[in-house]
Short mmCIF file of C-alpha atoms and ligand atoms in Angstrom, two decimals:
data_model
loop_
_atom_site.label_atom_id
_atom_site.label_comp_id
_atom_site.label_asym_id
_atom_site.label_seq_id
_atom_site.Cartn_x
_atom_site.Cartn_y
_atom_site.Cartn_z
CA UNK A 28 3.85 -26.52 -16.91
CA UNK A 29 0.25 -24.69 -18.22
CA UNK A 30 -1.38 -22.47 -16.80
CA UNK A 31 -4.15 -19.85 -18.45
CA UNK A 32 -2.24 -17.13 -16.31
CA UNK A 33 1.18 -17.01 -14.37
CA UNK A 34 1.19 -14.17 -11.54
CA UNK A 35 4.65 -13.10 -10.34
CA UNK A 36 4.45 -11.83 -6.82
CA UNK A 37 3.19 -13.47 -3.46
CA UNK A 38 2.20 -9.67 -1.71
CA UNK A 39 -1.15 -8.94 -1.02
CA UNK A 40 -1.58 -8.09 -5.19
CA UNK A 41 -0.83 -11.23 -6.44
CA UNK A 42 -2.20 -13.16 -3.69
CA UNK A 43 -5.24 -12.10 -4.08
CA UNK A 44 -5.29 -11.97 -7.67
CA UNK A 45 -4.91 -15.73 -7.61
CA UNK A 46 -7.77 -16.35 -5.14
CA UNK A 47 -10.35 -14.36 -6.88
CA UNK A 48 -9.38 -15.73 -10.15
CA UNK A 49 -9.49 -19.31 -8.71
CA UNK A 50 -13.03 -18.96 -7.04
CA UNK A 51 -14.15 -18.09 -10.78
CA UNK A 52 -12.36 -21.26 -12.24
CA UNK A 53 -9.65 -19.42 -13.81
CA UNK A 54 -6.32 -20.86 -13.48
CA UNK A 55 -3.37 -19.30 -12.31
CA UNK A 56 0.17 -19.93 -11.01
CA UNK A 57 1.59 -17.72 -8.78
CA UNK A 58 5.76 -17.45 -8.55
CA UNK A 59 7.39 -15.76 -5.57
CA UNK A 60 10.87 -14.66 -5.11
CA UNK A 61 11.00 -15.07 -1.48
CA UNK A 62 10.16 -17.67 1.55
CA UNK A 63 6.67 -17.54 3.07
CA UNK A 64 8.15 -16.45 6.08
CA UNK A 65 10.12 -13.87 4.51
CA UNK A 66 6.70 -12.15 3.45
CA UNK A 67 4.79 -12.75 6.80
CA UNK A 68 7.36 -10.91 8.74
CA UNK A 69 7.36 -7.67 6.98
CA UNK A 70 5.16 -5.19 8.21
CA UNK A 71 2.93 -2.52 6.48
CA UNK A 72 0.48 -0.80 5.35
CA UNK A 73 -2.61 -1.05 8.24
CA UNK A 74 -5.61 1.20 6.84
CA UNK A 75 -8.03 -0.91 4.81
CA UNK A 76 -11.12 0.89 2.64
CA UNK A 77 -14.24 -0.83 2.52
CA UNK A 78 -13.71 -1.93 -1.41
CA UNK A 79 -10.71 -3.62 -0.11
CA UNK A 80 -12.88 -5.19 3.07
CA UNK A 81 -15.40 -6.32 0.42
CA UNK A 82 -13.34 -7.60 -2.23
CA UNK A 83 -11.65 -9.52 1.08
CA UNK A 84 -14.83 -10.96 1.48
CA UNK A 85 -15.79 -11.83 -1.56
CA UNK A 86 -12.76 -14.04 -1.61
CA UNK A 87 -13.74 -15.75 1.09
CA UNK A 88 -11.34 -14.02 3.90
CA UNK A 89 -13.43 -12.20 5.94
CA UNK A 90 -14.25 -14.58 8.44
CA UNK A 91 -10.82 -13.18 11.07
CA UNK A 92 -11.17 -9.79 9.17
CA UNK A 93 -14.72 -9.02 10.50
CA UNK A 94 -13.90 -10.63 13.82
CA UNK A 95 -10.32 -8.69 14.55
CA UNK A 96 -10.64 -5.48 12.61
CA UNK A 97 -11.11 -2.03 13.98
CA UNK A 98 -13.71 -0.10 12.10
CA UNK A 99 -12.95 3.25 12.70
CA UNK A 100 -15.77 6.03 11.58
CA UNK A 101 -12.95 9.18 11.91
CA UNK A 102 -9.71 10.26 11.97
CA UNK A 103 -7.60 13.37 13.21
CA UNK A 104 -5.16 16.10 11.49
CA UNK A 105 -3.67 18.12 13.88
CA UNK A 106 -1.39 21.10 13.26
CA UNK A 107 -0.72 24.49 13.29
CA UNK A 108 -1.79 25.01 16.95
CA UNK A 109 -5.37 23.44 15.29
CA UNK A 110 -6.74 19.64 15.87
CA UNK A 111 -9.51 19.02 13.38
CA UNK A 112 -11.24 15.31 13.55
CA UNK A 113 -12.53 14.19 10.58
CA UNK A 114 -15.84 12.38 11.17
CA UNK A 115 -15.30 9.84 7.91
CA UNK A 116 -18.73 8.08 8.74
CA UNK A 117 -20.42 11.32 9.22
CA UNK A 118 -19.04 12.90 6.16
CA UNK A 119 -19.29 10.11 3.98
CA UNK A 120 -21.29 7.22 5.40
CA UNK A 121 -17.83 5.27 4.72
CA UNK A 122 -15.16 3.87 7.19
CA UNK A 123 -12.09 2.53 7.28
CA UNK A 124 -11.08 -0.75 9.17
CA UNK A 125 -7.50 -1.49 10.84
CA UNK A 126 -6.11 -4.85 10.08
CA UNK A 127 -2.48 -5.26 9.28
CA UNK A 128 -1.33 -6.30 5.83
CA UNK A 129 0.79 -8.66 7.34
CA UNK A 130 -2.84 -10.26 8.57
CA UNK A 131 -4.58 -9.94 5.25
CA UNK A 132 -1.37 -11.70 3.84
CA UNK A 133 -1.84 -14.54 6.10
CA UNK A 134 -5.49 -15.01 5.52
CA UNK A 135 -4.77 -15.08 1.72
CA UNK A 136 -1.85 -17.31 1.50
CA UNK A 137 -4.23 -19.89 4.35
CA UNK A 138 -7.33 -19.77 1.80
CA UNK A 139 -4.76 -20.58 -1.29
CA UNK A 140 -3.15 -23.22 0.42
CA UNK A 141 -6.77 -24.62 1.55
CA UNK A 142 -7.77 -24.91 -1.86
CA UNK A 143 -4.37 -26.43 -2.98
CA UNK A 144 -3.96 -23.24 -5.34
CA UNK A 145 -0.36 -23.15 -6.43
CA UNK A 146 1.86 -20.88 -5.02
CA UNK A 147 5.98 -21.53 -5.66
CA UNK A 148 8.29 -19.46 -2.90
CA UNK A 149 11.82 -19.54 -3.94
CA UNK A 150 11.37 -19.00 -7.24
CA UNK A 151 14.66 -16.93 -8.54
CA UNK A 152 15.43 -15.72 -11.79
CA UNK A 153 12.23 -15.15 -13.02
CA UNK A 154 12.28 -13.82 -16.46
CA UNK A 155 8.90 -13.27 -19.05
CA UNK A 156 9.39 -14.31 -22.56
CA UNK A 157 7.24 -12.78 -25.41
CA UNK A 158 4.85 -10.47 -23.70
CA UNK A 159 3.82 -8.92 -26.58
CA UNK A 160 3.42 -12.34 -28.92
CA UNK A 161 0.59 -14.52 -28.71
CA UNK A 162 1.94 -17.21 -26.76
CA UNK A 163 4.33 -15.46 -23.12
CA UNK A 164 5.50 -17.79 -21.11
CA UNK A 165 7.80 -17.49 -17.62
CA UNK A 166 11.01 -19.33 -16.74
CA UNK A 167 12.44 -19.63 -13.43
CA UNK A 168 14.99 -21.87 -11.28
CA UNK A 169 13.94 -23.32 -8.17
CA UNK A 170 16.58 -25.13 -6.05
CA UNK A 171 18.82 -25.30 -9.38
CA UNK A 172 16.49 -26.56 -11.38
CA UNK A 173 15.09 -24.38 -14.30
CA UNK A 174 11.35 -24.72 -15.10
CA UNK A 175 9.31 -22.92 -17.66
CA UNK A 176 5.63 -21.54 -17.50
CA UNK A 177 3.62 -21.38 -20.69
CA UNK A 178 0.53 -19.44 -20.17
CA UNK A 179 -2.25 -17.05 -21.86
CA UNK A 180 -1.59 -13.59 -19.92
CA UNK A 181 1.21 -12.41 -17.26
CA UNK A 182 0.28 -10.43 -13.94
CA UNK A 183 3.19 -8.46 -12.60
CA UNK A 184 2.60 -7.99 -8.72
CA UNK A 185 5.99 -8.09 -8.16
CA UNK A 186 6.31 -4.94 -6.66
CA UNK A 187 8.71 -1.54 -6.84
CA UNK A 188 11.40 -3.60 -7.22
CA UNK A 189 9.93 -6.61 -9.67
CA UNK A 190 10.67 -7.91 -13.26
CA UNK A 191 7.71 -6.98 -14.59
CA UNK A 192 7.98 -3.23 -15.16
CA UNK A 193 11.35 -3.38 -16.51
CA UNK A 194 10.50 -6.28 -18.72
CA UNK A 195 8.09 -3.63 -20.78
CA UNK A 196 10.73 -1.58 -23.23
CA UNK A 197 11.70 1.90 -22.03
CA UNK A 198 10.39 2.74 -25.59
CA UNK A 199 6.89 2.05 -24.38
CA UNK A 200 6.78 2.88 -20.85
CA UNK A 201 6.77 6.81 -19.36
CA UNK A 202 7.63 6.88 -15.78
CA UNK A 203 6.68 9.69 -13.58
CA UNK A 204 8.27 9.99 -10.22
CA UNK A 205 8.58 12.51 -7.49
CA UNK A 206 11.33 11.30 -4.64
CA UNK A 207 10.55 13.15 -1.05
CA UNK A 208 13.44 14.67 0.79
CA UNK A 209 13.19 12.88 3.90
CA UNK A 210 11.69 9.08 5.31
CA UNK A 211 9.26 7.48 8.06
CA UNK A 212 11.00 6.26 10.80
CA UNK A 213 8.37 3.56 11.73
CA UNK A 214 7.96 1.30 15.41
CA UNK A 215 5.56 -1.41 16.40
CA UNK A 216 5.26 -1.16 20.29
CA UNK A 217 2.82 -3.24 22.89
CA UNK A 218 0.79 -0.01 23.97
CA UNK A 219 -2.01 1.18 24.54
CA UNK A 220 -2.88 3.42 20.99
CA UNK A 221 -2.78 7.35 21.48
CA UNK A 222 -6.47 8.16 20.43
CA UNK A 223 -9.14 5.88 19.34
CA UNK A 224 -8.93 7.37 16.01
CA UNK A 225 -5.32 8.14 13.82
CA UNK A 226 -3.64 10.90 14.76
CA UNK A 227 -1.86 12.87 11.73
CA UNK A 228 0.33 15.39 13.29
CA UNK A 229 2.29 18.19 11.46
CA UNK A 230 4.80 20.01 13.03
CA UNK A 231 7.82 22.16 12.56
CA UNK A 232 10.33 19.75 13.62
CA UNK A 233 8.20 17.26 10.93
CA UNK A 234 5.06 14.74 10.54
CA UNK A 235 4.80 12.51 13.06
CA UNK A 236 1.15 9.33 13.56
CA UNK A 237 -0.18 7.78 15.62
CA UNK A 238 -2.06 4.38 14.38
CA UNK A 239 -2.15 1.21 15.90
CA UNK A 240 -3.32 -2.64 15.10
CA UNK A 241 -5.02 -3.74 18.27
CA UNK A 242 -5.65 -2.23 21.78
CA UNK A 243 -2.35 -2.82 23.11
CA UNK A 244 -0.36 -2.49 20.03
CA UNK A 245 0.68 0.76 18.26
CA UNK A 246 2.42 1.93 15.51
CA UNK A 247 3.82 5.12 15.50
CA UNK A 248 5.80 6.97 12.62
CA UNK A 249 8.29 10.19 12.51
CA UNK A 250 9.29 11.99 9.49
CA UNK A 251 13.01 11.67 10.05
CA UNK A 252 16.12 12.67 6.96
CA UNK A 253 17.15 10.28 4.43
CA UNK A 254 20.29 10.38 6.06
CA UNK A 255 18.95 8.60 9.42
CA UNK A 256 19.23 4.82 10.12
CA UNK A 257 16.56 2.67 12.58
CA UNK A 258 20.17 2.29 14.79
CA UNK A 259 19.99 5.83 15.09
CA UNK A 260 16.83 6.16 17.04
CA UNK A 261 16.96 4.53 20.32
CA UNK A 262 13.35 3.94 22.27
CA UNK A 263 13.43 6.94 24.61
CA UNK A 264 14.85 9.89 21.63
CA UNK A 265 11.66 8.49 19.56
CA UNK A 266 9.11 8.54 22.49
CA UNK A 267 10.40 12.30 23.26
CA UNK A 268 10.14 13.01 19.71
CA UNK A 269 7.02 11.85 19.23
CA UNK A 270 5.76 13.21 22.51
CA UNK A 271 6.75 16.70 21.27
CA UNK A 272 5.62 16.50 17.91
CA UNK A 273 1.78 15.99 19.11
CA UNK A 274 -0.68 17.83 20.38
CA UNK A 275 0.27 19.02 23.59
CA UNK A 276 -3.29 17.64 25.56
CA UNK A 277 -2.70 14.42 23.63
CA UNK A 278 1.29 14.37 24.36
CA UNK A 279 0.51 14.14 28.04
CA UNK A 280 -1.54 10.85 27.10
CA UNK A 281 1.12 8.77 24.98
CA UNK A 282 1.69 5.63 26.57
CA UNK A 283 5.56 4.62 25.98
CA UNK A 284 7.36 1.32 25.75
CA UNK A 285 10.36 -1.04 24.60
CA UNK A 286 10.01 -0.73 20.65
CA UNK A 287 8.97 -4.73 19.23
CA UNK A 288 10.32 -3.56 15.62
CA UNK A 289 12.01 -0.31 14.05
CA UNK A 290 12.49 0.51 10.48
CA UNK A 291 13.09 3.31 8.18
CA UNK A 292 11.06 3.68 4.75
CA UNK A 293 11.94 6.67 2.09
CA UNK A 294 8.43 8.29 0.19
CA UNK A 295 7.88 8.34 -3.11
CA UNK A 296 5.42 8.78 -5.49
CA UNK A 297 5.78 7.28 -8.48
CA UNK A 298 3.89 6.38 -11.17
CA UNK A 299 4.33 3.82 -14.48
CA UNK A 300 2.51 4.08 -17.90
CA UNK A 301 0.83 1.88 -19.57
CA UNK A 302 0.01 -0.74 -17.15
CA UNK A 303 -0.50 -3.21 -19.73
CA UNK A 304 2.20 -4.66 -22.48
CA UNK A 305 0.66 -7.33 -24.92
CA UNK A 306 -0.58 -9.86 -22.75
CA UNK A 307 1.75 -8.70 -18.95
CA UNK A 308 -0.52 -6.59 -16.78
CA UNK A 309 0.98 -4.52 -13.99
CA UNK A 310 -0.90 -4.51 -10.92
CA UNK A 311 0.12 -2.83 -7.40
CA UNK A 312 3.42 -1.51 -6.31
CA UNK A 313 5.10 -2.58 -9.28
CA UNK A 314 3.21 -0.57 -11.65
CA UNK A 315 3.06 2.22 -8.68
CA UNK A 316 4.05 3.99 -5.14
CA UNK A 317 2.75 6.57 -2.84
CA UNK A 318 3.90 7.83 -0.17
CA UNK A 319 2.12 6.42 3.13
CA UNK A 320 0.52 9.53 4.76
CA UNK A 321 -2.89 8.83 2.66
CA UNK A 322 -2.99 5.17 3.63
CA UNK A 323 -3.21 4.46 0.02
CA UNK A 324 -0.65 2.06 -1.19
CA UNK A 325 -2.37 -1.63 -0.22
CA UNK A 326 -5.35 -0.07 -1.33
CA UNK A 327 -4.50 0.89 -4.90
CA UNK A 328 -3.03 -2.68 -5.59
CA UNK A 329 -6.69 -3.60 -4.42
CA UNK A 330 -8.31 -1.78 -6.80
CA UNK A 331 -5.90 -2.73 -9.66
CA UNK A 332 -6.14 -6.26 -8.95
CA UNK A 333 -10.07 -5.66 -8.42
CA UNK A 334 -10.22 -4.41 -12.32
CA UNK A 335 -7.78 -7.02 -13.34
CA UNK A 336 -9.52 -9.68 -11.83
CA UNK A 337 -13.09 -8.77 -13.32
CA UNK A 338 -11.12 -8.32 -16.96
CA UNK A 339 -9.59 -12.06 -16.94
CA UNK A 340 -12.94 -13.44 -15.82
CA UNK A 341 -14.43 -11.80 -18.70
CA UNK A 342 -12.09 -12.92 -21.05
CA UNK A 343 -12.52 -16.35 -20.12
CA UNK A 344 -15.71 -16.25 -20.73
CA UNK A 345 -15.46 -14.60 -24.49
CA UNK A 346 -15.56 -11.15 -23.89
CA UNK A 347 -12.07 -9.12 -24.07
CA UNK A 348 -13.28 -6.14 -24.02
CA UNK A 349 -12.26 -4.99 -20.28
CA UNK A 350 -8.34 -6.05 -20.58
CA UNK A 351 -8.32 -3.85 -23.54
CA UNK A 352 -9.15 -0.89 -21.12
CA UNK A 353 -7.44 -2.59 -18.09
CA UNK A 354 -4.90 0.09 -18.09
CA UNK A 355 -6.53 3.16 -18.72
CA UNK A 356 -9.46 2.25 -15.72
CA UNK A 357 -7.10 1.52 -13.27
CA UNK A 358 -4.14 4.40 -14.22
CA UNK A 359 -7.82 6.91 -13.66
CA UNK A 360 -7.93 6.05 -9.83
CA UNK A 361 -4.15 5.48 -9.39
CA UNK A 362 -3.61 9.43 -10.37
CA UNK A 363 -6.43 10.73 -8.50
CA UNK A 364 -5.24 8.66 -5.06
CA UNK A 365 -1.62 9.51 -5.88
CA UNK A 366 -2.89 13.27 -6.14
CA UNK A 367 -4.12 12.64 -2.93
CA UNK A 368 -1.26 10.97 -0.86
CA UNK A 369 0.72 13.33 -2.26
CA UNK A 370 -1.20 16.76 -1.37
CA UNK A 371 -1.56 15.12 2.43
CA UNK A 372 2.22 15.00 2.46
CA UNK A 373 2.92 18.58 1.41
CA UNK A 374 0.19 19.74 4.01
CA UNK A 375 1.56 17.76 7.17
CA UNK A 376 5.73 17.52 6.49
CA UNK A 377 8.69 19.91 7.26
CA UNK A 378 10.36 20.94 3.87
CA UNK A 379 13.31 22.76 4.86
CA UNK A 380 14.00 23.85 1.84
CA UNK A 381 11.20 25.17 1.07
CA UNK A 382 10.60 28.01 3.75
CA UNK A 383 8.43 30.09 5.33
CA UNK A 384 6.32 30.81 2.71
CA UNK A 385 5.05 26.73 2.31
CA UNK A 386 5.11 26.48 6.38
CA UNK A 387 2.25 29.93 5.80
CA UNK A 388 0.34 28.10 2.99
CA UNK A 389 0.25 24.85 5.19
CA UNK A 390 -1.22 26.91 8.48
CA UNK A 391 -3.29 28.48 5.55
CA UNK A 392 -4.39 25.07 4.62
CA UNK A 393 -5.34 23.69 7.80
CA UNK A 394 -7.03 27.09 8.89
CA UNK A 395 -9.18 26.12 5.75
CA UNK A 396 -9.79 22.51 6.71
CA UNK A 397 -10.91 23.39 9.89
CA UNK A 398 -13.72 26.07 9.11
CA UNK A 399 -15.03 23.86 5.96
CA UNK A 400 -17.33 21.31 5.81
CA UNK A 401 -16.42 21.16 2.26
CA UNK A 402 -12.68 20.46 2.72
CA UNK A 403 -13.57 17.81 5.66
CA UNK A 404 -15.74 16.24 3.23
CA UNK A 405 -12.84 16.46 0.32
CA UNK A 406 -10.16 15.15 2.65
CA UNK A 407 -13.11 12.20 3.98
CA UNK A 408 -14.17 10.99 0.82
CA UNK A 409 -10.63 10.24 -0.85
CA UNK A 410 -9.17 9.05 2.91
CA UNK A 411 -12.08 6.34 2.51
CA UNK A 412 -11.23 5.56 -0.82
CA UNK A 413 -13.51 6.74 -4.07
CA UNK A 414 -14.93 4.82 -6.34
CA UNK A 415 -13.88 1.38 -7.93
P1 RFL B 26 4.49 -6.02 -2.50
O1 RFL B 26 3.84 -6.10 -1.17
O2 RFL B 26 5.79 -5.30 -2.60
O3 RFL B 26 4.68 -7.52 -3.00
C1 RFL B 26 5.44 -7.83 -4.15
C2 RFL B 26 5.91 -9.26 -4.01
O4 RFL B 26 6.64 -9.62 -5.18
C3 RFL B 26 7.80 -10.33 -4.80
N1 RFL B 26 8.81 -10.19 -5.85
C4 RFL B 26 9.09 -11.14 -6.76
N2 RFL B 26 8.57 -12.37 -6.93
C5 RFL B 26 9.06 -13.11 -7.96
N3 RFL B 26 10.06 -12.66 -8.79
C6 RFL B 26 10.59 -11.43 -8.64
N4 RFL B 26 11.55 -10.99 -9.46
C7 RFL B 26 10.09 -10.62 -7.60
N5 RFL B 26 10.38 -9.36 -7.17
C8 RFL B 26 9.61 -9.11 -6.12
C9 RFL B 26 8.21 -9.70 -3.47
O5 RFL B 26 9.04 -10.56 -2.68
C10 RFL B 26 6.84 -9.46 -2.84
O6 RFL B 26 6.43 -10.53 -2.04
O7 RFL B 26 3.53 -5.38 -3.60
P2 RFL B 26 1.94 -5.48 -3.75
O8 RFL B 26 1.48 -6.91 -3.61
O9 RFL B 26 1.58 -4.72 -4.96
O10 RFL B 26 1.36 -4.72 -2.45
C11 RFL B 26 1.56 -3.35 -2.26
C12 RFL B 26 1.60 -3.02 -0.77
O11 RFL B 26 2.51 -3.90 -0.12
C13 RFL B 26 2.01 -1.55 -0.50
O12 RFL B 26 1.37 -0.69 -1.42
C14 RFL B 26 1.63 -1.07 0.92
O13 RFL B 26 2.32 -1.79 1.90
C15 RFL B 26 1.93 0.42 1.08
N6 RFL B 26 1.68 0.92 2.44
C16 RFL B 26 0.39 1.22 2.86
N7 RFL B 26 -0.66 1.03 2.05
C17 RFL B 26 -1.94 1.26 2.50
O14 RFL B 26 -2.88 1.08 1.73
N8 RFL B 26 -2.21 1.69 3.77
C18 RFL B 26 -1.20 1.91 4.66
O15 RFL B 26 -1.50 2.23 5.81
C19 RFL B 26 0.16 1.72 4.21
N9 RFL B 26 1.19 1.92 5.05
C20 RFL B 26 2.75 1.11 3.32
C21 RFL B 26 2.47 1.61 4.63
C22 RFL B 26 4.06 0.80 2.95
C23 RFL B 26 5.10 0.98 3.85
N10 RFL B 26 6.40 0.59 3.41
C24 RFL B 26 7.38 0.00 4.21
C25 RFL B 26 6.73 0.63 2.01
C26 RFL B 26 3.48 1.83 5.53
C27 RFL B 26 4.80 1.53 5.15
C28 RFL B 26 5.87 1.82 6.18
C1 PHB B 27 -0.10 2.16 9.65
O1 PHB B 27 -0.83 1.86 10.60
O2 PHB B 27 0.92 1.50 9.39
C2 PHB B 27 -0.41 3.35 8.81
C3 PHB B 27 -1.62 4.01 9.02
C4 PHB B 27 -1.93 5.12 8.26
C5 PHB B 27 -1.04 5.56 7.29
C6 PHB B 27 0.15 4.88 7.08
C7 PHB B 27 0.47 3.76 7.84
O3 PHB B 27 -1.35 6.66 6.57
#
């Protein structure tokens, strides 16, 4: 088969890669590893920017977006005996809407399907031939049988653990990575959410949040050791850790429950350069990963696939000029939000290796937060997301 481009990866990158490349006529095929199913049932990130709401739009997905998502206009740090709300709306006449990726996934893959814009699950063995000639093309099996994709340019949304970044030569590519010494034990439960903002809580026995994706159904994280596993952690030992972790005013307010789902992701930051080789362009978690406390991860893939997008549209209509700088735009916000994720996790984790003298800078830090208006505003205008 032909297609101008063949996208590998069916998360929220490539799927919405292929819709906003579709509504401008472009042609694409998008290959996915995995069952539909398998995709719908794993749950992430939950804090959308507005570029991300727009571009969501401007696919033509907003419609259960505008009606279910929570705008919210703040959010909360709390530590060090201090609980400092960040008015986001005030601060930066931005907000930040709730709506579960595992929602935005849906939308997309219902709009693709509406349109009849390929999408192949079950695609294994997918391999990229040629990147760096003039004419790439993609082979996979499906069900046993081998099929080959000739196309003009590659998008590798494939994620952390994709083709795509390994497929560009180790002679090319510099990776920079930064592996955190301990993971987020993560539950969905049918309660009632803590606050009506996010709670980010640091505390010396670790980070624990409070978020949520509808009235009556939170989700709730704990920094726990690499070491731990989900079986570890029954309902009642999270709910008291939680419950000690917080606040104590908003402690005596946490609704508990049965746990619906319970899993254990390790943070990282990493980061891969270029994010372009001959005609493959990274986009997302496969080019790369932050760790969650900034709410960044979905959001970066948005903005990749938001410059990617606008540079294949171009190019289709004579001008290459943008997928020549594809990699260098994009790599500009991905340090700056990674900078960000990661400076929120150094302020609000335990590091017990590190000592007293990090646990005094981080009390310094939040004593700073709370007295400025400037470091509000800092924290506000990267937590909504800066410019595309
Ligand atoms: P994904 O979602 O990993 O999708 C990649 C897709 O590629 C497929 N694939 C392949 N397909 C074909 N051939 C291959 N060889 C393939 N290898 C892999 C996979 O099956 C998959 O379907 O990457 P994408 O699209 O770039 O999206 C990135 C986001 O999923 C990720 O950044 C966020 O979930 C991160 N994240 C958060 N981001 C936010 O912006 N706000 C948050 O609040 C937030 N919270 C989170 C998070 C991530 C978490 N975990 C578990 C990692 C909370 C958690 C707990
Ligand atoms: C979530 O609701 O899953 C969530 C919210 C904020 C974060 C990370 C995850 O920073």
């Amino acid at each position: 088969m032909r297609h101008q481009v063949c996208i590998i990866g069916g998360g929220p990158s490539g799927l919405l890669l292929s819709l906003l490349l579709r509504r401008a006529g472009v042609d694409a095929v998008l290959l996915e590893r995995r069952s539909r199913d398998y995709v719908l049932a794993r749950i992430r990130a939950g804090v959308l920017e507005q570029g991300l709401c727009d571009l969501l739009r401007e696919a033509g997905v907003g419609t259960r977006l505008d009606a279910e998502g929570f705008v919210h206009g703040g959010t909360v740090i709390a530590a060090h005996g201090q609980t400092v709300p960040i008015g986001l709306r005030t601060l930066t006449g931005k907000t930040v809407t709730i709506y579960g990726q595992t929602e935005v996934t849906r939308d997309l893959y219902g709009e693709l399907d509406r349109i009849g814009a390929p999408v192949i699950h079950e695609a294994e063995d997918v391999t990229i031939h040629d990147a760096d000639r003039g004419a790439p093309f993609v082979t996979f099996t499906q069900n046993g049988t081998s099929h080959r994709v000739d196309c003009d340019y590659i998008a590798g949304c494939d994620g952390f653990h994709g083709v795509s970044r390994r497929t560009i030569p180790a002679a090319v590519r510099r990776d920079y990575e930064h592996v955190y010494p301990f993971g987020w034990l993560g539950i969905l439960s049918e309660t009632r959410p803590l606050h009506h903002e996010l709670v980010y809580a640091g505390h010396e026995r670790g980070f624990a949040l409070c978020s949520m994706r509808n009235a009556h159904l939170s989700r709730h994280y704990l920094q726990v050791p690499l070491a731990d596993r989900p079986g570890d952690w029954s309902d009642e030992a999270f709910w008291d850790e939680l419950r000690r972790r917080l606040p104590p005013d908003l402690a005596e307010t946490l609704e508990t429950g049965p746990s619906i789902e319970k899993s254990i992701a390790p943070l990282r930051s990493f980061i891969s350069e270029p994010m372009r080789w001959g005609r493959l362009f990274l986009a997302g978690d496969a080019a790369h990963i932050v760790p969650p406390t900034g709410a960044k991860g979905l959001n970066l893939a948005a903005s990749d696939v938001f410059y990617l997008s606008r540079a294949l549209i171009a190019r289709y209509a004579g001008d290459e000029s943008l997928l020549e700088t594809y990699s260098a735009t994009a790599l500009a916000r991905v340090w700056k939000a990674s900078r960000f994720s990661w400076s929120m996790t150094r302020m609000l984790h335990s590091f017990p290796d590190e000592g007293d003298f990090l646990r005094r800078m981080q009390g310094a830090e939040m004593a700073h937060l709370a007295g400025s208006p400037a470091a509000q505003t800092a924290l506000a205008e990267n937590y909504v997301g800066l410019p595309w």
